[in-house]
Amino acid sequence: MKILVINGPNINMLGVREPEIYGNLTLDTIQNELIEYSKNFEGVELEFFQSNIEGEIVSKIQNSLNEKDGIIINPAAYTHTSVAILDAIKAVKIPTVEVHLSNVNSREDFRKISFVSSASIGVVAGFKQNSYKMALFGLYNYLNE
Ligand code: DQA
């Protein structure tokens, strides 16, 4: 089971960026924790991709067609703006889980709007690095149903 984990803009700044909201862990540490956690699920192969550029994320999703079984995505700020990422997920029809480190619903009003949610099988928000693990748990079970 091949799963692509996508992180959007400024997620590469974790560890430095607003630690009171996003925690102290770097993206590398979060990804390594997820690799460890994925060993609980037989046959899971993770690939990681981070970009600050919307079009690169769109292309990565397009290139996953017939290559990946599932996608875990933290679209970061593009969550709240990107019709292009929404359309890419709809185009490839790969089961996708939307993830956020923070609880976007308890923050500013503009963060309560997600363009990506309507194309996602589920959303996990507010559990910092554990949001990714919960997403993997949900996606793995969904794909095995
Ligand atoms: C975020 C929440 C977004 O609103 C924000 O723009 C981010 C990170 C999160 O993981 O909590 O960059 O997606």
Coordinates of C-alpha atoms and ligand atoms in Angstrom, one line a residue:
M1 CA 0.0 0.0 0.0
K2 CA 1.7 3.2 -1.3
I3 CA 0.9 6.4 0.6
L4 CA 2.0 9.8 -0.4
V5 CA 2.3 12.4 2.5
I6 CA 2.2 15.9 1.2
N7 CA 3.0 19.1 3.2
G8 CA 2.3 22.5 1.9
P9 CA 3.8 26.0 2.4
N10 CA 5.7 26.9 5.6
I11 CA 5.5 23.3 7.0
N12 CA 9.2 23.1 6.3
M13 CA 9.5 25.9 9.0
L14 CA 8.2 23.7 11.8
G15 CA 10.3 23.9 14.9
V16 CA 10.8 27.6 14.3
R17 CA 7.4 28.6 13.3
E18 CA 4.8 29.6 16.0
P19 CA 5.7 26.6 18.3
E20 CA 2.8 27.5 20.7
I21 CA 0.5 26.6 17.8
Y22 CA 2.4 24.0 15.9
G23 CA 4.6 22.4 18.5
N24 CA 8.4 22.2 18.6
L25 CA 9.1 19.3 16.3
T26 CA 10.7 19.7 12.9
L27 CA 9.1 18.3 9.8
D28 CA 12.0 15.7 9.6
T29 CA 11.2 14.5 13.1
I30 CA 7.4 14.3 12.3
Q31 CA 8.2 12.3 9.2
N32 CA 10.5 10.0 11.0
E33 CA 7.9 9.4 13.7
L34 CA 5.4 8.5 11.0
I35 CA 7.8 6.1 9.4
E36 CA 8.2 4.4 12.9
Y37 CA 4.4 4.3 13.4
S38 CA 3.8 2.9 9.9
K39 CA 5.6 -0.2 10.9
N40 CA 2.4 -1.2 12.8
F41 CA 0.7 -1.5 9.4
E42 CA 1.8 -4.3 7.1
G43 CA 2.8 -3.3 3.6
V44 CA 2.7 0.4 4.0
E45 CA 5.2 2.4 2.0
L46 CA 5.4 6.1 2.6
E47 CA 6.7 8.8 0.3
F48 CA 7.1 12.4 1.6
F49 CA 6.8 15.6 -0.4
Q50 CA 6.8 19.2 0.8
S51 CA 6.5 22.3 -1.3
N52 CA 5.8 26.0 -0.8
I53 CA 4.5 26.2 -4.4
E54 CA 0.8 25.4 -5.2
G55 CA 1.5 24.2 -8.8
E56 CA 4.2 21.7 -7.6
I57 CA 1.6 20.2 -5.2
V58 CA -0.9 20.0 -8.0
S59 CA 1.6 18.2 -10.3
K60 CA 2.6 15.8 -7.5
I61 CA -1.0 14.8 -7.0
Q62 CA -1.5 14.4 -10.8
N63 CA 1.6 12.2 -11.0
S64 CA 0.3 10.0 -8.2
L65 CA -2.4 8.6 -10.6
N66 CA -1.9 4.8 -10.8
E67 CA 1.1 5.1 -8.5
K68 CA -0.3 5.7 -5.0
D69 CA -3.1 4.1 -3.1
G70 CA -3.7 6.9 -0.7
I71 CA -2.7 10.5 0.1
I72 CA -2.3 12.3 3.4
I73 CA -2.1 16.0 2.9
N74 CA -1.6 19.0 5.0
P75 CA -2.3 21.7 2.4
A76 CA -1.4 24.4 5.0
A77 CA -2.5 27.9 3.9
Y78 CA -3.6 26.4 0.6
T79 CA -6.3 24.6 2.5
H80 CA -8.2 27.9 2.6
T81 CA -7.6 29.1 -0.9
S82 CA -6.8 26.3 -3.4
V83 CA -9.4 25.2 -5.9
A84 CA -6.5 23.8 -7.9
I85 CA -5.5 21.3 -5.2
L86 CA -9.2 20.4 -4.7
D87 CA -9.6 19.7 -8.4
A88 CA -6.4 17.7 -8.6
I89 CA -7.6 15.4 -5.8
K90 CA -11.0 15.0 -7.5
A91 CA -9.2 14.3 -10.8
V92 CA -7.1 11.4 -9.6
K93 CA -9.8 10.1 -7.2
I94 CA -7.1 8.7 -4.8
P95 CA -8.5 8.4 -1.3
T96 CA -7.2 11.4 0.6
V97 CA -7.1 12.5 4.2
E98 CA -6.7 16.1 5.1
V99 CA -4.5 16.8 8.1
H100 CA -3.8 19.8 10.3
L101 CA -1.4 20.2 13.2
S102 CA -3.6 22.8 14.8
N103 CA -7.4 22.8 15.4
V104 CA -8.2 25.1 12.5
N105 CA -11.8 25.3 13.7
S106 CA -10.8 27.0 16.9
R107 CA -8.7 29.7 15.2
E108 CA -9.5 32.6 12.9
D109 CA -12.6 32.4 10.8
F110 CA -10.7 32.2 7.5
R111 CA -9.2 28.9 8.7
K112 CA -12.6 27.4 9.1
I113 CA -13.0 27.3 5.4
S114 CA -11.4 24.3 3.6
F115 CA -11.5 23.8 -0.1
V116 CA -9.8 20.4 0.3
S117 CA -12.3 18.9 2.7
S118 CA -15.0 18.2 0.2
A119 CA -12.7 15.9 -1.7
S120 CA -11.3 14.1 1.4
I121 CA -12.5 10.9 3.0
G122 CA -11.8 12.4 6.4
V123 CA -10.1 15.3 8.2
V124 CA -7.8 15.2 11.3
A125 CA -7.0 18.5 13.0
G126 CA -5.6 19.6 16.3
F127 CA -3.3 16.8 17.5
K128 CA 0.0 18.3 16.3
Q129 CA 2.3 15.5 14.9
N130 CA -0.2 12.8 16.0
S131 CA -2.7 14.2 13.4
Y132 CA -0.6 12.5 10.8
K133 CA -0.6 9.2 12.7
M134 CA -4.3 9.3 13.1
A135 CA -4.7 10.0 9.4
L136 CA -2.5 7.0 8.5
F137 CA -4.6 4.8 10.9
G138 CA -7.8 5.9 9.2
L139 CA -6.6 5.7 5.7
Y140 CA -5.0 2.2 6.2
N141 CA -8.3 0.9 7.6
Y142 CA -10.3 2.6 4.9
L143 CA -8.2 1.1 2.1
N144 CA -8.5 -2.4 3.7
E145 CA -12.2 -2.3 4.0
Ligands
DQA1 C1 -2.2 24.3 9.2 C2 -3.3 25.3 9.5 C3 -3.3 26.3 8.4 O1 -4.4 27.2 8.6 C4 -2.0 27.1 8.3 O2 -2.1 28.0 7.2 C5 -0.8 26.2 8.2 C6 -0.8 25.0 9.0 C7 -2.0 23.3 10.4 O3 -1.3 22.2 10.1 O4 -2.5 23.5 11.5 O5 0.1 26.5 7.6 O6 -2.5 23.5 8.0

